[in-house]
XYZ file of C-alpha atoms in Angstrom:
660
model
C -100.176 15.264 -36.089
C -102.266 14.377 -33.017
C -103.515 10.894 -32.275
C -107.065 11.992 -33.084
C -105.853 13.373 -36.401
C -104.101 10.112 -37.204
C -107.206 8.126 -36.421
C -109.174 10.345 -38.755
C -106.545 9.904 -41.444
C -106.612 6.169 -40.843
C -110.398 6.219 -41.137
C -110.155 8.090 -44.440
C -107.547 5.657 -45.783
C -109.290 2.420 -44.835
C -112.932 3.537 -45.294
C -113.461 6.643 -47.420
C -110.844 6.054 -50.112
C -111.775 2.377 -50.641
C -115.471 3.290 -50.675
C -114.879 5.864 -53.397
C -112.876 3.335 -55.398
C -115.526 0.655 -54.864
C -118.268 3.078 -55.893
C -116.433 3.970 -59.100
C -115.826 0.312 -59.918
C -119.390 -0.733 -59.084
C -120.859 2.111 -61.126
C -118.693 1.134 -64.091
C -119.517 -2.558 -63.717
C -123.216 -1.791 -63.373
C -123.225 0.325 -66.526
C -121.208 -2.276 -68.422
C -123.517 -5.058 -67.241
C -126.713 -3.253 -68.235
C -125.222 -2.264 -71.603
C -124.172 -5.868 -72.166
C -127.682 -7.102 -71.376
C -129.165 -4.585 -73.789
C -126.698 -5.532 -76.544
C -127.411 -9.224 -75.997
C -131.141 -8.597 -76.364
C -130.539 -6.540 -79.516
C -128.269 -9.229 -80.989
C -130.894 -11.883 -80.243
C -133.535 -9.660 -81.838
C -131.415 -9.281 -84.987
C -131.024 -13.060 -85.216
C -134.786 -13.346 -84.857
C -135.173 -10.800 -87.675
C -132.962 -12.872 -89.966
C -134.784 -16.080 -89.065
C -138.202 -14.433 -89.536
C -137.135 -13.086 -92.945
C -135.999 -16.574 -94.005
C -139.238 -18.094 -92.726
C -141.312 -15.499 -94.598
C -139.415 -16.257 -97.798
C -140.010 -19.998 -97.394
C -143.742 -19.368 -96.812
C -143.888 -17.713 -100.237
C -142.789 -20.871 -102.074
C -146.276 -22.505 -102.419
C -147.734 -19.227 -103.721
C -144.785 -18.879 -106.109
C -145.594 -22.261 -107.641
C -149.257 -21.352 -108.067
C -148.461 -18.006 -109.689
C -145.820 -19.597 -111.947
C -148.465 -21.965 -113.372
C -150.658 -19.019 -114.355
C -150.551 -18.845 -118.183
C -150.759 -15.043 -118.079
C -147.259 -14.906 -116.600
C -145.661 -16.756 -119.500
C -147.848 -14.866 -121.955
C -146.566 -11.576 -120.536
C -142.978 -12.744 -120.957
C -143.573 -13.977 -124.525
C -145.287 -10.726 -125.529
C -142.412 -8.728 -124.028
C -142.478 -6.871 -120.745
C -142.972 -3.164 -120.513
C -143.117 -0.821 -117.574
C -146.913 -1.087 -117.713
C -147.302 -4.850 -117.964
C -150.546 -5.509 -116.011
C -150.226 -7.961 -113.171
C -153.273 -6.811 -111.259
C -155.458 -9.565 -112.692
C -152.892 -12.167 -111.727
C -152.607 -10.700 -108.236
C -156.390 -10.675 -107.781
C -156.566 -14.355 -108.715
C -153.824 -15.145 -106.218
C -154.886 -13.342 -103.040
C -152.123 -14.988 -101.008
C -149.501 -12.874 -102.807
C -148.654 -9.404 -101.538
C -146.288 -8.458 -104.360
C -145.423 -10.056 -107.748
C -142.447 -9.134 -109.899
C -141.360 -10.387 -113.341
C -137.850 -10.189 -114.756
C -137.243 -10.492 -118.479
C -133.993 -12.383 -119.169
C -134.304 -12.747 -122.925
C -131.234 -11.536 -124.783
C -129.482 -10.256 -121.653
C -126.896 -11.730 -119.360
C -128.570 -10.273 -116.284
C -132.230 -9.673 -115.738
C -133.997 -6.345 -115.359
C -137.224 -6.278 -113.374
C -139.675 -4.369 -115.482
C -143.010 -5.259 -113.976
C -143.919 -5.102 -110.279
C -147.429 -5.041 -108.817
C -148.775 -4.759 -105.294
C -152.207 -5.181 -103.780
C -153.323 -1.647 -104.574
C -152.545 2.028 -104.260
C -150.882 2.733 -100.963
C -150.233 -0.925 -100.228
C -146.994 -1.513 -98.341
C -144.174 -3.135 -100.337
C -143.617 -6.842 -99.952
C -140.514 -8.330 -98.377
C -138.890 -11.762 -98.206
C -139.749 -12.754 -101.808
C -139.258 -16.264 -103.156
C -138.066 -16.387 -106.761
C -137.709 -19.033 -109.456
C -136.595 -19.010 -113.113
C -139.179 -19.422 -115.895
C -138.198 -21.463 -118.915
C -139.594 -21.546 -122.420
C -138.390 -23.543 -125.356
C -135.733 -25.194 -123.218
C -134.050 -21.935 -122.188
C -134.547 -19.322 -119.451
C -136.972 -16.595 -120.490
C -137.493 -14.773 -117.235
C -137.632 -14.903 -113.471
C -140.677 -14.672 -111.217
C -140.581 -13.438 -107.621
C -143.547 -13.595 -105.233
C -143.828 -12.167 -101.729
C -146.559 -13.146 -99.276
C -145.404 -10.845 -96.482
C -145.811 -7.094 -96.493
C -143.097 -4.936 -94.992
C -145.605 -3.587 -92.476
C -146.620 -7.095 -91.308
C -142.967 -8.117 -91.159
C -141.914 -5.333 -88.757
C -145.019 -5.857 -86.616
C -144.318 -9.584 -86.292
C -140.688 -8.869 -85.543
C -141.707 -6.373 -82.847
C -143.969 -8.950 -81.183
C -141.353 -11.691 -81.480
C -138.348 -9.761 -80.146
C -139.969 -7.120 -77.966
C -137.873 -4.486 -79.789
C -138.585 -1.747 -82.270
C -138.032 -2.834 -85.896
C -137.483 -1.283 -89.297
C -136.875 -2.542 -92.845
C -135.537 -0.520 -95.776
C -134.118 -0.789 -99.277
C -131.203 1.590 -99.569
C -132.289 4.843 -97.969
C -136.006 4.116 -98.633
C -137.736 2.914 -95.476
C -140.365 0.290 -96.362
C -141.871 -0.009 -92.895
C -140.915 0.862 -89.327
C -142.405 0.787 -85.842
C -140.675 4.094 -85.097
C -141.393 7.121 -87.324
C -138.304 8.500 -89.002
C -136.108 5.467 -88.237
C -133.392 4.744 -90.813
C -131.754 1.308 -90.504
C -128.697 2.346 -92.540
C -127.535 4.612 -89.691
C -127.113 1.665 -87.327
C -124.038 0.188 -88.992
C -123.412 -3.547 -89.228
C -124.586 -6.550 -87.146
C -121.318 -6.921 -85.211
C -121.935 -4.253 -82.600
C -124.700 -1.989 -81.361
C -124.708 1.737 -82.072
C -126.366 4.749 -80.481
C -128.507 6.720 -82.917
C -131.090 9.494 -82.689
C -134.387 9.438 -84.589
C -136.132 12.757 -84.196
C -135.868 13.784 -80.544
C -135.495 10.229 -79.203
C -132.305 8.204 -78.822
C -132.106 4.497 -79.563
C -129.549 1.712 -79.480
C -129.635 -0.989 -82.117
C -128.083 -3.036 -84.883
C -128.818 -3.642 -88.554
C -128.013 -6.354 -91.103
C -128.259 -6.493 -94.886
C -130.075 -9.358 -96.604
C -129.191 -9.978 -100.252
C -131.938 -11.007 -102.685
C -131.570 -12.636 -106.135
C -133.976 -10.347 -107.984
C -134.007 -7.156 -105.936
C -131.651 -4.764 -104.185
C -130.433 -5.772 -100.694
C -132.834 -5.232 -97.808
C -131.604 -3.691 -94.542
C -133.326 -5.002 -91.407
C -132.793 -3.294 -88.050
C -133.869 -3.798 -84.425
C -133.389 -1.229 -81.680
C -134.649 -0.159 -78.310
C -135.036 3.165 -76.571
C -131.938 4.364 -74.727
C -134.212 5.632 -71.950
C -134.767 2.045 -70.762
C -131.020 1.426 -70.535
C -130.403 4.752 -68.771
C -133.186 4.037 -66.270
C -131.764 0.606 -65.410
C -128.293 2.068 -64.904
C -129.681 4.861 -62.716
C -131.621 2.366 -60.547
C -128.496 0.284 -59.992
C -126.485 3.351 -59.045
C -129.086 4.442 -56.517
C -128.999 1.032 -54.839
C -125.182 1.007 -54.765
C -125.054 4.540 -53.380
C -127.573 3.721 -50.656
C -125.625 0.660 -49.510
C -122.321 2.538 -49.466
C -123.866 5.484 -47.616
C -125.235 3.195 -44.915
C -121.870 1.532 -44.507
C -120.149 4.926 -44.314
C -122.474 6.203 -41.581
C -122.024 3.019 -39.556
C -118.240 3.210 -39.921
C -118.250 6.903 -38.961
C -120.241 6.293 -35.779
C -118.081 3.326 -34.780
C -114.922 5.312 -35.419
C -116.053 8.184 -33.192
C -116.860 5.891 -30.250
C -113.660 3.887 -30.569
C -111.517 7.025 -30.925
C -112.853 8.518 -27.724
C -112.287 5.341 -25.694
C -108.807 4.830 -27.098
C -107.715 8.373 -26.357
C -108.514 8.078 -22.648
C -106.565 4.868 -22.260
C -103.663 5.962 -24.411
C -103.167 9.112 -22.387
C -102.390 6.928 -19.379
C -99.881 4.840 -21.300
C -98.369 7.979 -22.813
C -97.618 9.397 -19.375
C -96.046 6.107 -18.286
C -93.972 5.913 -21.471
C -92.622 9.399 -20.834
C -91.516 8.336 -17.383
C -89.765 5.314 -18.852
C -88.087 7.554 -21.409
C -86.625 9.543 -18.505
C -85.355 6.319 -16.949
C -87.963 6.282 -14.190
C -88.912 2.618 -13.637
C -90.355 3.185 -10.144
C -93.846 4.318 -11.197
C -95.829 1.510 -12.848
C -98.795 2.026 -15.138
C -102.229 1.984 -13.385
C -103.979 -1.355 -14.015
C -107.536 -0.829 -12.725
C -110.159 -3.271 -13.939
C -109.865 -6.531 -15.796
C -110.214 -5.530 -19.434
C -107.619 -5.736 -22.186
C -106.152 -2.334 -21.303
C -105.602 -3.479 -17.724
C -103.894 -6.576 -19.041
C -101.860 -4.374 -21.342
C -100.869 -2.241 -18.347
C -99.653 -5.290 -16.458
C -97.668 -6.421 -19.448
C -96.292 -2.896 -19.809
C -95.078 -3.003 -16.198
C -93.543 -6.409 -16.727
C -91.812 -5.087 -19.818
C -90.304 -2.202 -17.886
C -88.902 -4.655 -15.323
C -87.151 -6.617 -18.051
C -86.132 -3.648 -20.150
C -82.629 -3.242 -18.749
C -81.857 -6.912 -19.280
C -83.021 -6.742 -22.893
C -80.992 -3.699 -23.917
C -77.891 -5.784 -24.496
C -79.798 -8.052 -26.917
C -81.061 -5.218 -29.088
C -78.205 -5.376 -31.540
C -78.750 -9.044 -32.359
C -82.532 -8.659 -32.442
C -82.200 -5.746 -34.861
C -80.413 -7.966 -37.363
C -83.025 -10.696 -36.911
C -85.761 -8.119 -37.484
C -84.179 -6.996 -40.747
C -83.973 -10.610 -41.904
C -87.611 -11.175 -40.895
C -88.727 -8.105 -42.848
C -86.870 -9.393 -45.901
C -88.576 -12.756 -45.626
C -91.983 -11.134 -45.197
C -91.323 -9.316 -48.469
C -90.381 -12.624 -50.081
C -93.610 -14.129 -48.724
C -95.679 -11.370 -50.311
C -93.884 -11.967 -53.625
C -94.631 -15.707 -53.500
C -98.124 -15.477 -52.023
C -99.696 -17.538 -54.842
C -96.698 -19.828 -55.318
C -97.276 -22.944 -53.219
C -93.776 -24.276 -53.692
C -92.182 -20.912 -52.924
C -94.175 -20.390 -49.733
C -93.510 -23.934 -48.471
C -89.790 -23.598 -49.193
C -89.723 -20.213 -47.447
C -91.536 -21.676 -44.409
C -88.963 -24.494 -44.117
C -85.965 -22.148 -44.434
C -87.439 -19.665 -41.944
C -88.207 -22.450 -39.443
C -84.637 -23.785 -39.686
C -83.105 -20.325 -39.166
C -85.512 -19.011 -36.509
C -85.423 -22.208 -34.404
C -81.667 -22.668 -34.863
C -82.201 -26.105 -36.405
C -79.622 -28.035 -38.402
C -82.012 -29.366 -41.061
C -85.609 -29.157 -42.160
C -87.936 -30.319 -44.881
C -91.509 -30.124 -46.187
C -92.840 -33.503 -47.318
C -96.024 -33.714 -49.480
C -98.814 -36.217 -48.844
C -101.000 -35.147 -51.805
C -99.584 -35.358 -55.314
C -99.499 -32.069 -57.184
C -99.932 -29.793 -54.154
C -96.208 -29.111 -53.744
C -92.866 -30.897 -54.085
C -90.485 -31.921 -51.331
C -88.342 -29.015 -50.137
C -85.264 -29.151 -47.888
C -83.101 -26.660 -45.987
C -79.914 -26.990 -43.915
C -77.493 -29.903 -43.912
C -78.250 -33.470 -44.987
C -77.283 -36.144 -42.496
C -78.611 -39.638 -41.768
C -79.103 -38.995 -38.055
C -81.002 -35.758 -38.777
C -83.108 -37.540 -41.406
C -83.983 -40.215 -38.833
C -85.105 -37.516 -36.368
C -87.175 -35.801 -39.079
C -88.885 -39.079 -39.975
C -89.568 -39.955 -36.326
C -91.186 -36.556 -35.718
C -93.252 -36.824 -38.904
C -94.595 -40.236 -37.873
C -95.401 -38.966 -34.378
C -97.283 -35.983 -35.825
C -99.832 -38.298 -37.468
C -100.511 -40.624 -34.554
C -104.166 -40.761 -33.494
C -104.758 -38.170 -30.774
C -107.723 -36.248 -29.289
C -107.333 -33.793 -32.200
C -109.042 -36.367 -34.431
C -112.407 -35.744 -32.782
C -112.506 -32.047 -33.678
C -111.324 -32.848 -37.197
C -114.146 -35.344 -37.737
C -116.644 -32.821 -36.371
C -115.398 -30.246 -38.888
C -116.013 -32.736 -41.705
C -119.599 -33.269 -40.504
C -120.347 -29.558 -40.069
C -118.410 -28.540 -43.211
C -118.566 -24.860 -42.359
C -116.346 -21.995 -43.508
C -114.508 -21.433 -40.218
C -110.680 -21.688 -40.240
C -109.438 -25.254 -39.992
C -108.213 -26.489 -36.630
C -104.524 -27.323 -36.933
C -102.693 -29.935 -34.897
C -99.902 -28.980 -32.524
C -96.232 -29.464 -33.317
C -94.995 -32.879 -32.115
C -91.415 -33.561 -30.915
C -89.476 -36.818 -31.317
C -85.869 -38.047 -31.176
C -83.710 -40.599 -32.952
C -79.982 -41.376 -33.087
C -79.130 -38.584 -30.649
C -80.941 -35.887 -32.709
C -84.180 -34.109 -31.867
C -86.978 -33.529 -34.336
C -90.143 -31.405 -34.447
C -92.955 -31.861 -37.007
C -96.174 -30.020 -37.829
C -98.845 -31.425 -40.244
C -100.185 -29.174 -43.016
C -103.985 -29.243 -43.197
C -105.854 -27.270 -45.883
C -109.139 -27.075 -47.756
C -108.604 -27.916 -51.417
C -111.478 -27.653 -53.841
C -114.978 -26.248 -53.440
C -116.826 -27.645 -50.428
C -113.789 -29.486 -49.022
C -113.825 -30.059 -45.254
C -110.045 -30.114 -44.972
C -107.351 -32.683 -45.662
C -103.738 -33.278 -44.798
C -101.549 -32.256 -47.726
C -98.090 -32.558 -46.158
C -95.880 -32.041 -43.127
C -93.143 -29.544 -42.174
C -90.371 -30.844 -39.889
C -87.071 -29.596 -38.463
C -84.253 -31.340 -36.560
C -81.058 -30.529 -34.681
C -78.461 -32.140 -32.463
C -77.663 -31.355 -28.852
C -80.919 -30.036 -27.361
C -84.658 -30.373 -27.588
C -86.898 -27.701 -29.075
C -88.512 -25.247 -26.641
C -92.194 -24.411 -26.371
C -91.775 -20.999 -28.168
C -90.000 -22.804 -30.986
C -92.888 -25.265 -31.243
C -95.332 -22.349 -31.476
C -93.184 -20.686 -34.150
C -93.197 -23.842 -36.265
C -96.968 -24.118 -35.817
C -97.386 -20.525 -37.010
C -95.151 -20.970 -40.063
C -96.869 -24.235 -41.031
C -100.303 -22.645 -40.608
C -99.278 -19.757 -42.874
C -98.026 -22.215 -45.480
C -101.382 -24.052 -45.294
C -103.260 -20.767 -45.755
C -101.129 -19.962 -48.808
C -101.888 -23.404 -50.264
C -105.621 -22.755 -49.745
C -105.358 -19.280 -51.300
C -103.554 -20.671 -54.350
C -106.202 -23.357 -54.778
C -108.964 -20.742 -54.399
C -107.234 -18.505 -56.949
C -107.091 -21.366 -59.443
C -110.755 -22.188 -58.744
C -111.791 -18.571 -59.404
C -109.825 -18.600 -62.668
C -111.708 -21.717 -63.761
C -115.077 -20.248 -62.755
C -114.390 -17.113 -64.821
C -114.542 -19.163 -68.039
C -117.158 -21.811 -67.179
C -120.915 -21.843 -66.827
C -121.911 -22.513 -63.217
C -125.009 -24.601 -63.944
C -123.713 -26.918 -66.689
C -119.965 -26.900 -66.080
C -119.438 -26.137 -69.783
C -117.359 -23.230 -71.059
C -119.303 -19.964 -71.003
C -120.158 -17.925 -74.088
C -117.225 -15.565 -73.572
C -114.729 -18.460 -73.612
C -116.625 -19.955 -76.571
C -116.035 -16.841 -78.657
C -112.372 -16.629 -77.638
C -111.748 -20.274 -78.581
C -113.692 -19.916 -81.817
C -111.700 -16.812 -82.793
C -108.461 -18.716 -82.186
C -109.564 -21.851 -84.070
C -110.904 -19.870 -87.048
C -107.566 -18.066 -87.332
C -105.666 -21.358 -87.095
C -107.891 -23.018 -89.711
C -107.339 -20.052 -92.021
C -103.582 -19.949 -91.487
C -103.015 -23.694 -92.022
C -105.880 -24.181 -94.522
C -107.511 -26.718 -92.240
C -111.089 -27.585 -91.336
C -113.124 -26.350 -88.392
C -116.516 -27.727 -87.434
C -119.234 -26.184 -85.282
C -122.261 -27.972 -83.866
C -125.071 -25.960 -82.289
C -127.975 -27.587 -80.464
C -131.178 -26.513 -78.816
C -133.195 -28.615 -76.346
C -136.600 -29.277 -77.881
C -139.682 -27.900 -76.116
C -137.560 -26.577 -73.253
C -139.912 -23.675 -72.523
C -142.794 -26.107 -72.100
C -140.763 -28.056 -69.528
C -140.043 -24.870 -67.545
C -143.673 -23.761 -67.731
C -145.026 -27.199 -66.742
C -142.519 -28.524 -64.210
C -140.589 -25.434 -63.121
C -137.132 -24.006 -63.692
C -135.524 -26.526 -61.332
C -136.602 -29.292 -63.718
C -135.222 -27.278 -66.623
C -131.886 -26.865 -64.842
C -131.654 -30.642 -64.382
C -132.276 -31.133 -68.116
C -129.556 -28.611 -68.997
C -127.076 -30.353 -66.698
C -127.897 -33.781 -68.169
C -127.431 -32.612 -71.770
C -124.193 -30.819 -70.809
C -122.890 -34.071 -69.328
C -123.527 -35.832 -72.658
C -121.592 -33.120 -74.517
C -118.613 -33.418 -72.162
C -118.539 -37.224 -72.399
C -118.717 -37.345 -76.207
C -116.374 -34.420 -76.897
C -112.702 -34.951 -77.585
C -109.982 -33.328 -75.496
C -109.442 -30.714 -78.231
C -113.148 -29.896 -78.551
C -114.816 -27.027 -76.691
C -118.381 -27.690 -75.490
C -120.007 -24.442 -74.335
C -123.321 -23.051 -73.172
C -124.261 -20.512 -75.836
C -127.280 -19.102 -74.034
C -130.522 -20.329 -72.461
C -131.125 -23.898 -73.625
C -128.782 -23.488 -76.602
C -125.326 -25.086 -76.536
C -122.458 -25.390 -78.985
C -119.350 -27.519 -79.568
C -116.268 -26.156 -81.371
C -114.634 -29.011 -83.345
C -111.054 -28.210 -84.447
C -109.741 -30.171 -87.434
C -113.224 -31.512 -88.228
C -114.934 -31.306 -91.637
C -118.663 -31.189 -92.298
C -119.040 -34.973 -92.401
C -117.180 -35.480 -89.113
C -119.171 -32.716 -87.423
C -122.455 -34.265 -88.582
C -121.439 -37.730 -87.340
C -120.474 -36.393 -83.916
C -123.701 -34.386 -83.706
C -125.706 -37.513 -84.547
C -123.989 -39.462 -81.757
C -124.750 -36.638 -79.353
C -128.365 -36.491 -80.520
C -128.807 -40.232 -79.952
C -127.208 -40.011 -76.515
C -129.522 -37.125 -75.551
C -132.537 -39.057 -76.809
C -131.626 -41.947 -74.501
C -131.534 -39.679 -71.438
C -134.209 -39.944 -68.786
C -134.434 -37.203 -66.160
C -136.355 -37.852 -62.966
C -139.200 -35.398 -62.381
C -138.670 -33.093 -59.428
C -142.070 -34.053 -58.037
C -141.070 -37.738 -58.046
C -143.864 -38.702 -60.477
C -141.850 -40.488 -63.158
C -139.228 -39.456 -65.682
C -138.987 -37.080 -68.606
C -137.448 -37.689 -72.038
C -135.143 -35.190 -73.683
C -134.546 -34.543 -77.347
C -132.433 -31.924 -79.041
C -132.113 -30.466 -82.522
C -128.662 -29.940 -84.030
C -127.265 -27.721 -86.739
C -123.705 -28.272 -88.000
C -121.470 -26.151 -90.195
C -117.801 -26.114 -91.086
C -115.028 -24.003 -92.531
C -114.403 -23.832 -95.468
C -117.454 -25.777 -96.740
C -120.242 -23.793 -95.065
C -118.540 -20.543 -94.044
C -115.400 -18.464 -94.420
C -115.181 -16.697 -91.052
C -116.460 -16.841 -87.490
C -119.700 -14.892 -87.979
C -120.732 -16.812 -91.085
C -119.857 -20.108 -89.355
C -122.141 -19.309 -86.413
C -124.858 -18.034 -88.747
C -124.644 -21.164 -90.910
C -124.851 -23.526 -87.925
C -127.708 -21.481 -86.441
C -129.613 -21.557 -89.717
C -129.138 -25.334 -89.931
C -130.401 -25.644 -86.346
C -133.459 -23.588 -87.276
C -134.151 -25.923 -90.207
C -133.882 -28.908 -87.877
C -136.478 -27.315 -85.616
C -138.839 -26.619 -88.499
C -138.325 -30.103 -89.958
C -139.710 -31.814 -86.873
C -137.029 -31.455 -84.172
C -134.792 -34.231 -82.759
C -132.640 -34.289 -85.857
C -129.333 -33.092 -87.279
C -129.240 -30.657 -90.198
C -126.130 -29.620 -92.117
C -125.529 -26.101 -93.265
C -125.559 -25.322 -96.976
C -122.248 -25.014 -98.749
C -120.902 -21.524 -99.377
C -121.572 -21.853 -103.092
C -125.130 -22.993 -102.562
C -125.785 -20.279 -100.030
C -124.654 -17.627 -102.486
């Protein structure tokens, strides 16, 4: 293969193949991201549907009391209900009711609804009824259910609230829908979204069943058009493709120019190399100009002059090369192992510099442990210590190091030079290890690598070799620290420092399983910052971010080591409380609420301070829920009650028995 062909192959390997791989990965990530956003919006819409249904049911309670006091209701029950029991007069006298139903319980263990009336012919069915038992003569005689919300109004309100299409049905009968022909039962359960086609249009959505005491379960669904999701994915792909295409064209042009220039210069060196291969050392390589190729030509000529003298050393150098290759492989294998890389650097320095002993000594606890190589001898140890002390004497290097701390940029750290010393007839050489540890660090000394031997001082090339090995060890330490930082960032929320929602669900899954297996308790506290939207609208999102960070700090300070405070989404946060019952969860939530109430956050415009309050909902297993989904739903429902009850309070979830 020609040199041009190899350059083209090299271009394909380092540019085209990676670009194709990057494009595939970016397309997949883009699609996954957009799908995740859509599913999150649908899940939030379904929670809104459940909350709206509960609110609508609670709004029916005053009308239920008024209808229950109507003597015609009890008269109808005493006279015996039939399929034609007239309720129209009752409904006319109670215009707030959309639908009234009576259930006769006399003589039966379970009631049978025999009389239902709506506002008129063609009126939409009511949803979210509120029911209560009717008693007569000291015993139950029937049950009355009243709805003040029509199915049509419910789906319209849900559409405005969530921004999604909505539908409500009983069994296969659709009561109301914002999309003609939509059937909620085809969307499956609330755990995951599903693609479904209604007519000629495709949608993505979720559905949940709501059980009612006096009526069959109601299925509520929210969904959005798949065209919106497909359009977002297509837009992202076009942007990605455009960026990659521009990069490819730039790389192609650069490759063509560089290939042409390299070929001209290489032809000259190729001719000279052929002469050397024939044993002709009398014709040096042309060295016109002062560029790098001219310098390379001069070095090439110098190499040819020394070639004969170096032939005898080839055997020994070949063995050293094999050992070096083996150690490079070991370095790759231990690239994220600080201790392994430091130990390898010490051993390599001892062998390559023909030293008798060497060690790496840590200055920062936890970065790495002391590592030694070679023999142990008191005179060698004295030389190692003398060199290590000399390496940290104040020198002109300190000025550049202080400047780096002031500038705090991302350029590679300036490393000190290797420093020689002697003691007890032995010679030592030491090189400090300087690395950036932690985000925003300007560099610090984490340790020192030193070697020692008897008989002769270390040469300048040996000093440079130790500097190189120490620098590589410092880079590995930085890479390991960066790797650990990235791992932490993958499970934490950047703004608040709390665990993110993905880690929250993983921890909650684990703790629910452990509580089930060992029959223990598990508490969950969910909170929402009160009037947070008003703060963002009035003072800006920067002010809102400061509030979120302040509340997150309270959660971290008041949580135990075994607890998991997390940002659930937006201004909503949650704390997983292993081994905590309902009472303990409520007490902790109250302490957190009081601590939040005492917070004062300075306004970003400097004009005073803002107060913060938060509403809490707590639930626990097994008192309030039996699994993860019901635990979250119970805590969320309690949080919603706290909001409706006036905010800045803690509400406990109902027990499982009461909820049923």
